[in-house]
XYZ file of C-alpha atoms in Angstrom:
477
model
C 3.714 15.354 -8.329
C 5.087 18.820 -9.646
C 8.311 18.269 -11.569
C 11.600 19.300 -9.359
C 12.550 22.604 -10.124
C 16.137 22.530 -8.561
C 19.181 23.040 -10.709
C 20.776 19.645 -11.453
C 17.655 17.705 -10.959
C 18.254 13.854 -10.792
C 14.635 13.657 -11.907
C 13.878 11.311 -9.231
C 10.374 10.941 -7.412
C 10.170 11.286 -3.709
C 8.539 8.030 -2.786
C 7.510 4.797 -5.092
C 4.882 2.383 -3.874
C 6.787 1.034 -1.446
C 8.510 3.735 0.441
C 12.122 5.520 -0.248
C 15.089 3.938 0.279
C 18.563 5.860 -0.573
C 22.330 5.926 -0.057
C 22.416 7.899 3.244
C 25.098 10.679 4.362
C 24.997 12.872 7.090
C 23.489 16.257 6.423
C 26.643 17.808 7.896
C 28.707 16.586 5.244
C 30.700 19.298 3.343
C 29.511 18.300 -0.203
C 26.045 19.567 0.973
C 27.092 22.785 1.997
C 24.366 25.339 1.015
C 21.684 22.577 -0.100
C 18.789 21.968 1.488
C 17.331 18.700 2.461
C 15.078 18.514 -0.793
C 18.172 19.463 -2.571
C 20.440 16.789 -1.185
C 17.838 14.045 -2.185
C 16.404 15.675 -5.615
C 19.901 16.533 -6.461
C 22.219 14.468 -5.563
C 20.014 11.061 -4.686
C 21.313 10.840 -0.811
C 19.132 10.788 2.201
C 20.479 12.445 5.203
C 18.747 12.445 8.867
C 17.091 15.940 8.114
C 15.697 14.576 4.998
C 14.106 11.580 7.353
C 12.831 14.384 9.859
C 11.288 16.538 7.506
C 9.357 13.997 5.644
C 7.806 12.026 8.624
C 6.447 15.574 9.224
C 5.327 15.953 5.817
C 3.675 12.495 6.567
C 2.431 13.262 9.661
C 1.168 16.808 8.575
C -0.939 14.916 6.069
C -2.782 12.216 8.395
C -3.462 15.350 10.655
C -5.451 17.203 8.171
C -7.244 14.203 7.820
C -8.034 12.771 11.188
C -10.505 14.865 13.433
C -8.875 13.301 16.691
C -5.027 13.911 16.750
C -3.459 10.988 14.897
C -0.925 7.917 16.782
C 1.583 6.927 14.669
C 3.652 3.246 15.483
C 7.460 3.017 14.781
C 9.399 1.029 13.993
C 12.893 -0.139 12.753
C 15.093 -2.651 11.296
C 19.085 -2.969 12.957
C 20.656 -0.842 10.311
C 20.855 2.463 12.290
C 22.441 0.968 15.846
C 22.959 4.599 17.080
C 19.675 5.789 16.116
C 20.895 8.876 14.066
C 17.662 8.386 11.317
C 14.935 6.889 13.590
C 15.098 9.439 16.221
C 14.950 11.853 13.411
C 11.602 9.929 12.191
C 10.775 10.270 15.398
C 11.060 13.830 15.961
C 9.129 15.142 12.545
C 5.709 12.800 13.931
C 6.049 14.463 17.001
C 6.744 18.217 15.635
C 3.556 17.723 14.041
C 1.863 16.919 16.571
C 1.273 12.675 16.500
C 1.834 10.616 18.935
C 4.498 8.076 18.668
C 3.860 4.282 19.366
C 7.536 3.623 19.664
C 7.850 -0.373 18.910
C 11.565 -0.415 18.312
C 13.743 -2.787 16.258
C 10.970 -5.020 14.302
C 10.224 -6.949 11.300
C 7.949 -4.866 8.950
C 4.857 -7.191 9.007
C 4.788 -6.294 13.097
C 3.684 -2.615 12.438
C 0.672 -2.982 9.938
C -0.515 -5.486 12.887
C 0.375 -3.147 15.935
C -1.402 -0.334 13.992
C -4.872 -2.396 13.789
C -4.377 -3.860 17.351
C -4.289 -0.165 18.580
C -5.944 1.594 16.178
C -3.339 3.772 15.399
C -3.714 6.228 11.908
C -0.290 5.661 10.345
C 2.774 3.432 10.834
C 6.960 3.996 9.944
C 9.228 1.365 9.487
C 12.343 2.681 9.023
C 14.433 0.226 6.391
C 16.050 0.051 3.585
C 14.694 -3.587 2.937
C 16.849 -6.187 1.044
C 19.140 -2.818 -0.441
C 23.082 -2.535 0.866
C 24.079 -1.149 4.473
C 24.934 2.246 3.190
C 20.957 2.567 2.473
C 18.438 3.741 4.494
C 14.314 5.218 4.098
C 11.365 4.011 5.421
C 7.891 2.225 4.221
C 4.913 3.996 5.267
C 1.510 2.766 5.905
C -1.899 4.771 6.531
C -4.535 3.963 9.029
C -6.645 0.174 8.431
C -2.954 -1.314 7.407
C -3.754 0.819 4.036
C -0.485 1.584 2.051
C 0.226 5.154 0.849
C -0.179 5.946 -2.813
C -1.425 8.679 -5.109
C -4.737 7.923 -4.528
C -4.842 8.361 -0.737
C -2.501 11.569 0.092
C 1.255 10.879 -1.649
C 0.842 13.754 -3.798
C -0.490 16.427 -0.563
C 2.767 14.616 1.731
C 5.334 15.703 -1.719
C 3.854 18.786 -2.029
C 4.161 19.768 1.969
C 7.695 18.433 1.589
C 8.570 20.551 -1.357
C 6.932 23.276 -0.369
C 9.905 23.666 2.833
C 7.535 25.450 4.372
C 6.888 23.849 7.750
C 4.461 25.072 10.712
C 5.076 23.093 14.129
C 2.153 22.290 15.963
C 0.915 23.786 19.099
C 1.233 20.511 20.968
C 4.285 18.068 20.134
C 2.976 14.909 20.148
C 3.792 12.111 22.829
C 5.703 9.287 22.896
C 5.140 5.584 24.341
C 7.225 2.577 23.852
C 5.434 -0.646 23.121
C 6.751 -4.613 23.398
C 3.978 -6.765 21.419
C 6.506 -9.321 20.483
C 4.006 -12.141 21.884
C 0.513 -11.164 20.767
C 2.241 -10.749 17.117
C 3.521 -14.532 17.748
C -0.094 -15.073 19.119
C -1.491 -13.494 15.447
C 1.143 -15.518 13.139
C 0.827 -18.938 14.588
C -3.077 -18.623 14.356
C -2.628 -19.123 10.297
C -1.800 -22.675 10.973
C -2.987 -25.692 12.947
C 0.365 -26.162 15.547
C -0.815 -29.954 16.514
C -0.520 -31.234 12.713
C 3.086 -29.762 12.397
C 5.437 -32.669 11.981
C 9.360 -32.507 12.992
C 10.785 -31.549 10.145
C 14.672 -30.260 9.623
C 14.826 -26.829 8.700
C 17.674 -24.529 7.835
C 17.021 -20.852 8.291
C 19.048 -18.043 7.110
C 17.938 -14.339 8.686
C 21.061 -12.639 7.133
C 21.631 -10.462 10.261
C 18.375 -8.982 9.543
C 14.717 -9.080 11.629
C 14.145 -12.674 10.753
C 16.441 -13.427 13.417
C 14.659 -11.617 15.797
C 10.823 -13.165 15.065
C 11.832 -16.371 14.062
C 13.514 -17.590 17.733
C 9.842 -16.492 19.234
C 7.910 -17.822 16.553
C 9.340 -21.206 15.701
C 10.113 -22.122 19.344
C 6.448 -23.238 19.534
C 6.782 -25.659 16.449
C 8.516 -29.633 16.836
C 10.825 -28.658 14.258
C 14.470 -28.775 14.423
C 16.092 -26.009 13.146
C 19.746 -24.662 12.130
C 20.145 -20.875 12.523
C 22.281 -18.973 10.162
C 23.536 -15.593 10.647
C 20.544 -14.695 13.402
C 22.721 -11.774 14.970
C 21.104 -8.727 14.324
C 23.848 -6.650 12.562
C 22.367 -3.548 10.318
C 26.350 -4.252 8.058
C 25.033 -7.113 6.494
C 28.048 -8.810 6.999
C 27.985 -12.141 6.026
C 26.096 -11.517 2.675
C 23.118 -8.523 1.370
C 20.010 -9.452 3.110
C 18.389 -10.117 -0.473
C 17.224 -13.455 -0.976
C 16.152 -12.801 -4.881
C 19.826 -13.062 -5.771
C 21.015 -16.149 -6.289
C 24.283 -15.440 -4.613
C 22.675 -14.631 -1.376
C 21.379 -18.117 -0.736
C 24.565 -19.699 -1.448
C 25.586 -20.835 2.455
C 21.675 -21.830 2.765
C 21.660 -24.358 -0.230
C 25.145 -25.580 1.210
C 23.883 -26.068 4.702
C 20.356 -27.795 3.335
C 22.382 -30.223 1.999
C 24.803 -31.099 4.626
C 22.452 -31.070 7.373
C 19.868 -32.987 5.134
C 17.143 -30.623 5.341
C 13.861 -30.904 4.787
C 13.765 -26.655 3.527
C 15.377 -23.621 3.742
C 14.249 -20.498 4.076
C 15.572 -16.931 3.588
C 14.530 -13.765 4.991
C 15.465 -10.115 3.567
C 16.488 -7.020 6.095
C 12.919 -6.516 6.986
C 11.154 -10.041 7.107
C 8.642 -8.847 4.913
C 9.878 -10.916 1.937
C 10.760 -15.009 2.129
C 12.602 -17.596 -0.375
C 12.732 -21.099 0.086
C 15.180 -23.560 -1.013
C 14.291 -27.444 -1.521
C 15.700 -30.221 0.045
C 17.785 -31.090 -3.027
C 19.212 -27.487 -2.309
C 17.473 -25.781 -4.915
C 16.154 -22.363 -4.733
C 12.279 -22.660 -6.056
C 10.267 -19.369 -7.370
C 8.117 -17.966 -5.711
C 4.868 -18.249 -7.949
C 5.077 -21.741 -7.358
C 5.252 -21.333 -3.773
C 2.381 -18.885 -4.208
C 1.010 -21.708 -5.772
C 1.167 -24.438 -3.070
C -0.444 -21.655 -0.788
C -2.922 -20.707 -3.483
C -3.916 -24.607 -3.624
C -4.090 -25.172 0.325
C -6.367 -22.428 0.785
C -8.682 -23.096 -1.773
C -8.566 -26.954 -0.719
C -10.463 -25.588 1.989
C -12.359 -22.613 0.042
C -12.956 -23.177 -3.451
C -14.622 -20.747 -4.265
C -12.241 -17.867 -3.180
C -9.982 -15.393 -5.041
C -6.110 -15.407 -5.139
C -4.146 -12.385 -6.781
C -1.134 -13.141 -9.044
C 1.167 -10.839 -10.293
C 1.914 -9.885 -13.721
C 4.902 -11.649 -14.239
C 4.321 -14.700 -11.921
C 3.799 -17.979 -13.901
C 0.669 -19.189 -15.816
C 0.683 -22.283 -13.256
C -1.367 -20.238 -11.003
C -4.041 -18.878 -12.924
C -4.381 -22.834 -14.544
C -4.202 -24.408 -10.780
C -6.383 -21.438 -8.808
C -9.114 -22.165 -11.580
C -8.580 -25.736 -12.226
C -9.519 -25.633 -7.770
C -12.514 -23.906 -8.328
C -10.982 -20.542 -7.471
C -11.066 -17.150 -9.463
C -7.544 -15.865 -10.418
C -7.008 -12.004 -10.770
C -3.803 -10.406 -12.421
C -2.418 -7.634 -10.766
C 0.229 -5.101 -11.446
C 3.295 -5.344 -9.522
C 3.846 -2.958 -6.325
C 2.676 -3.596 -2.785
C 0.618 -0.612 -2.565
C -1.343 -1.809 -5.733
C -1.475 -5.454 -4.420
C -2.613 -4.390 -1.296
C -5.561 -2.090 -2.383
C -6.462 -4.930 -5.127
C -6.353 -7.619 -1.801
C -9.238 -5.698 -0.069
C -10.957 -4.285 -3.124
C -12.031 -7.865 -4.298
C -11.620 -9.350 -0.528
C -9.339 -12.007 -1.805
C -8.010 -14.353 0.438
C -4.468 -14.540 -0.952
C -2.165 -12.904 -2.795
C 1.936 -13.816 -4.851
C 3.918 -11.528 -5.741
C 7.289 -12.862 -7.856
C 9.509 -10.880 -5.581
C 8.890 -13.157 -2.336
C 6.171 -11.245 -0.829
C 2.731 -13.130 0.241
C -0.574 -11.642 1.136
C -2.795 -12.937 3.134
C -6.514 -11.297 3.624
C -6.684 -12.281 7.558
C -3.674 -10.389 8.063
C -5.053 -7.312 7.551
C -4.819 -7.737 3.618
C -0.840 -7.219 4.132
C 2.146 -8.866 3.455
C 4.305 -11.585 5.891
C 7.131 -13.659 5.459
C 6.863 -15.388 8.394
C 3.564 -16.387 7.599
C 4.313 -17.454 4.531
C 6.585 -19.923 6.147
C 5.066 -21.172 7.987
C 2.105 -21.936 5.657
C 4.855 -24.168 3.823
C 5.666 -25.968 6.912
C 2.038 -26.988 7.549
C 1.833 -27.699 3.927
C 4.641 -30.196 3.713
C 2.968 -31.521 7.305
C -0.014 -32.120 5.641
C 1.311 -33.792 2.107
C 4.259 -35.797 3.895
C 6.122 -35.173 0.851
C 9.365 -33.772 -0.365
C 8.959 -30.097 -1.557
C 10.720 -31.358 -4.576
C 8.064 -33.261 -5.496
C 5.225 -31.206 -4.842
C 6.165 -28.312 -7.187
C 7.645 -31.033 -10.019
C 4.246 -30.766 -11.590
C 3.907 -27.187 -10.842
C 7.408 -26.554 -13.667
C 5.229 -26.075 -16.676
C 6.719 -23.678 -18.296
C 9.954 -21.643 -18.921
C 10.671 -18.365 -17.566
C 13.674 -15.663 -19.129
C 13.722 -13.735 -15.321
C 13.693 -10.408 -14.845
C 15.990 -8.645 -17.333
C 16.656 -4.973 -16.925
C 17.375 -2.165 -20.016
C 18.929 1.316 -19.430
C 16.416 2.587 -22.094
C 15.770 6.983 -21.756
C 12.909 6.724 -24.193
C 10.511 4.151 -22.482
C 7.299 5.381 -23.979
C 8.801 4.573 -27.765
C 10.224 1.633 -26.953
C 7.019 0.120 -25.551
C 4.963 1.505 -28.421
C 7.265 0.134 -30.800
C 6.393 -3.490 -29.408
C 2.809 -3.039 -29.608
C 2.678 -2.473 -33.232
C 5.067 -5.778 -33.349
C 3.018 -8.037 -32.152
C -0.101 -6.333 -31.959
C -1.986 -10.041 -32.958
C -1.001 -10.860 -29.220
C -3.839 -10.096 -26.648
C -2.225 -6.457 -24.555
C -2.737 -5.759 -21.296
C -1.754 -2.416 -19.958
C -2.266 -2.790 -16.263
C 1.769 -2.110 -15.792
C 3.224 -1.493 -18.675
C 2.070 -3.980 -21.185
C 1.922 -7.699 -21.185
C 0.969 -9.543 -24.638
C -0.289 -13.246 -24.749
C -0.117 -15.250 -27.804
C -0.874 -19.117 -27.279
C 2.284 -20.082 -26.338
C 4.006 -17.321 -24.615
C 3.647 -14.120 -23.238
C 5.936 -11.649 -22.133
C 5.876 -8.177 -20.219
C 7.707 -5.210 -20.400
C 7.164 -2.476 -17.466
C 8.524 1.542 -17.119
C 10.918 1.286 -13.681
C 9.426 4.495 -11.881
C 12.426 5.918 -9.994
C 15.203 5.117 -12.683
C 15.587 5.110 -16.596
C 15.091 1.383 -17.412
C 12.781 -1.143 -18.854
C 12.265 -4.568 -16.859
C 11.275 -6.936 -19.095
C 9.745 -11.105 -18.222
C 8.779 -13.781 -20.784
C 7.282 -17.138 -20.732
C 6.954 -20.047 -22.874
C 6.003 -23.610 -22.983
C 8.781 -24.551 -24.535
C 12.802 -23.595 -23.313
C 13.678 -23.313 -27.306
C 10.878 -21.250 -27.989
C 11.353 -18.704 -25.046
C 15.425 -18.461 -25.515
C 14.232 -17.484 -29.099
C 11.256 -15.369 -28.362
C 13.739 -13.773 -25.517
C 16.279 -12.714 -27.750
C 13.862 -11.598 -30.428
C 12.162 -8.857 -27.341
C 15.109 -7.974 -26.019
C 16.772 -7.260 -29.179
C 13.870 -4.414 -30.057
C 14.220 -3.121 -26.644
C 17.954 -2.661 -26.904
C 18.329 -1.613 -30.412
């Protein structure tokens, strides 16, 4: 992508691998007097509804030059715009250039990758801002075959339409049709697992006023389990705590309910559904490469000789187990888009990312939380154990988490460790990772702001708290 060429640049890119998401404001606002859209965002970092408009119609623009019929695009929305201000504004750039609109309303993510391949349909908006804070807003695009959009298939054409302000509306607007698929999409999720051998466990489930509460009710009402709802009204505020189940803070009132009620697991949602965290019956949260891991093992239980995707930061447990199973384990670097692609490249049958998202090749090669759940369900259906006690021999190792550095020169800094410990064996699939024996860590270039995010592991807690502080204190010096 050309470099922005407006005074006061903020230097950030349009789009990452997953989408744009942005502090919003309304393009009336007086401190944008004068500015265009592309100024707004490029200079100040806010999104406003004309913003939205003009790049669905970039988007749009883009599948049309590449489509020889005139492309159908589905929407699609999570609750955080109740008056519609920024999805009818979506709405209206597909349509100025000339797509139709498959109009699927308020939905978890995972719903419009499947709605695209049930109709066939060339692209697909869902209009979120994820697990960020209720002032956010953007949207996560997807091109036709559930394929997500990256440099490689047409980011860098959709920028330069955008940037380019110059915008032609087509001859024909394109149409609109509203769509319910709620139950076929029930129909798809529930065919991951075998319904009969589901026992009646206790579950607590917090949707955090977000689209879990909406596909959950449908999804779990045709499972024995008992389950305790928390904060299931859709509300786009947030108000009860940010719909981001990473943060420790977030899953607070689930470990607290888990525990009163007895529960056999918790789960946690974000905004969008796309992402899921669990929390064991003693009320503790458990990462998600080891529940990557207890997929990982039940699939090749059945499949041994299949490939799971990993990646770079998640534990070694998986590589050890997926192999150990018969399976081949592939590292990948971190991003949907690149998991994705990397899923249907080597026709893997599952995929773990560390952030809570789970891949699964029969869903299109895309990414579902509720699937994921309910994978864990039939899981601790089949083992009749405590969750506790199925990942106790999965804690191997010792993990720092993801620490994050305000660093302006990233390239130095990362060249700087490579000479360090250049005896370690480097990977540069995302950033660099360097194994030694013992530990490894990772450091990787944040694309949209000025920091390095750093993860190390160890087999020991002494020797990663040391080999932690040693890292970090390069990076930060």
């Amino acid at each position: 992508m050309p470099k922005p060429n407006f005074p006061g640049s903020t230097g950030l890119r349009l789009q990452g691998t997953d989408g744009i998401r942005r502090e919003t404001r309304p393009a009336s606002s007086k401190e944008f007097s004068g500015l265009t859209p592309q100024e707004v965002f490029l200079q100040r970092g806010f999104i406003t509804e004309e913003f939205m408009e003009l790049y669905a119609y970039a988007h749009a623009r883009q599948l049309a030059a590449d489509e020889k019929r005139r492309p159908s695009v589905v929407v699609g929305w999570d609750p955080r715009d109740p008056l519609g201000l920024y999805n009818n504004s979506v709405i209206r750039g597909v349509r100025k250039a000339g797509a139709d609109v498959l109009c699927i309303g308020i939905s978890p993510t995972p719903l419009v990758p499947t709605y695209m391949l049930y109709k066939d349909a060339q692209g697909g908006f869902m209009i979120t801002a994820s697990h960020n804070p209720k002032d956010y807003n953007g949207f996560k695009f997807t091109r036709k075959n559930a394929v997500p959009i990256s440099e490689a298939t047409g980011l860098k054409d959709i920028e330069k339409i955008f940037l380019s302000g110059k915008f032609k509306l087509s001859q024909r607007k394109g149409r609109i049709t509203k769509k319910e698929i709620m139950q076929d999409y029930v129909n798809h999720v529930l065919s991951f697992i075998d319904v009969k051998k589901i026992r009646t466990l206790n579950i607590v489930i917090d949707a955090a006023n977000g689209m879990g509460g909406k596909e959950t009710p449908f999804v779990y009402s045709k499972l024995p389990c008992k389950t305790t709802e928390l904060f299931f009204n859709l509300d786009g505020t947030f108000p009860n705590h940010e719909a981001d189940p990473l943060k420790e803070e977030n899953v607070g009132e689930l470990k607290k309910i888990v525990l009163k009620k007895k529960a056999d697991l918790g789960i946690a949602f974000d905004g969008d559904a796309d992402r899921v965290f669990f929390v064991s019956e003693k009320g503790e949260k458990i990462s998600s490469d080891l529940i990557a891991c207890l997929i990982a093992e039940d699939f090749l239980e059945k499949n041994p000789n299949e490939k799971v995707l990993y990646d770079l930061r998640s534990s070694l447990i998986i590589k050890e187990k997926v192999e150990e199973l018969g399976g081949k384990a592939i590292m990948s670097r971190v991003g949907h888009a690149f998991i994705k692609e990397l899923l249907r490249k080597e026709n893997a049958v599952f995929g773990g990312e560390l952030s809570g998202h789970y891949y699964f090749r029969d869903n299109f090669y895309t990414d579902s939380g509720i699937i994921a759940s309910l994978k864990i369900i039939e899981i601790l259906s089949k083992k009749n154990k405590p969750i506790s006690e199925l990942i106790k021999p999965l804690k191997k190792y010792f993990q720092s988490g993801e620490i994050n550095s305000k660093i302006s020169d990233k390239e130095s800094k990362m060249k700087l460790l490579m000479e360090k410990y250049k005896d370690g064996k480097l990977t540069t699939i995302d950033g660099i990772r360097i194994d030694f024996d013992d530990w490894w860590f990772n450091v990787r270039p944040s694309n949209t702001e000025p920091l390095l995010r750093f993860n190390l592991e160890a087999k020991t807690k002494s020797l990663m708290e040391k080999k932690r502080d040693e890292v970090l204190g390069l990076i930060r010096r």
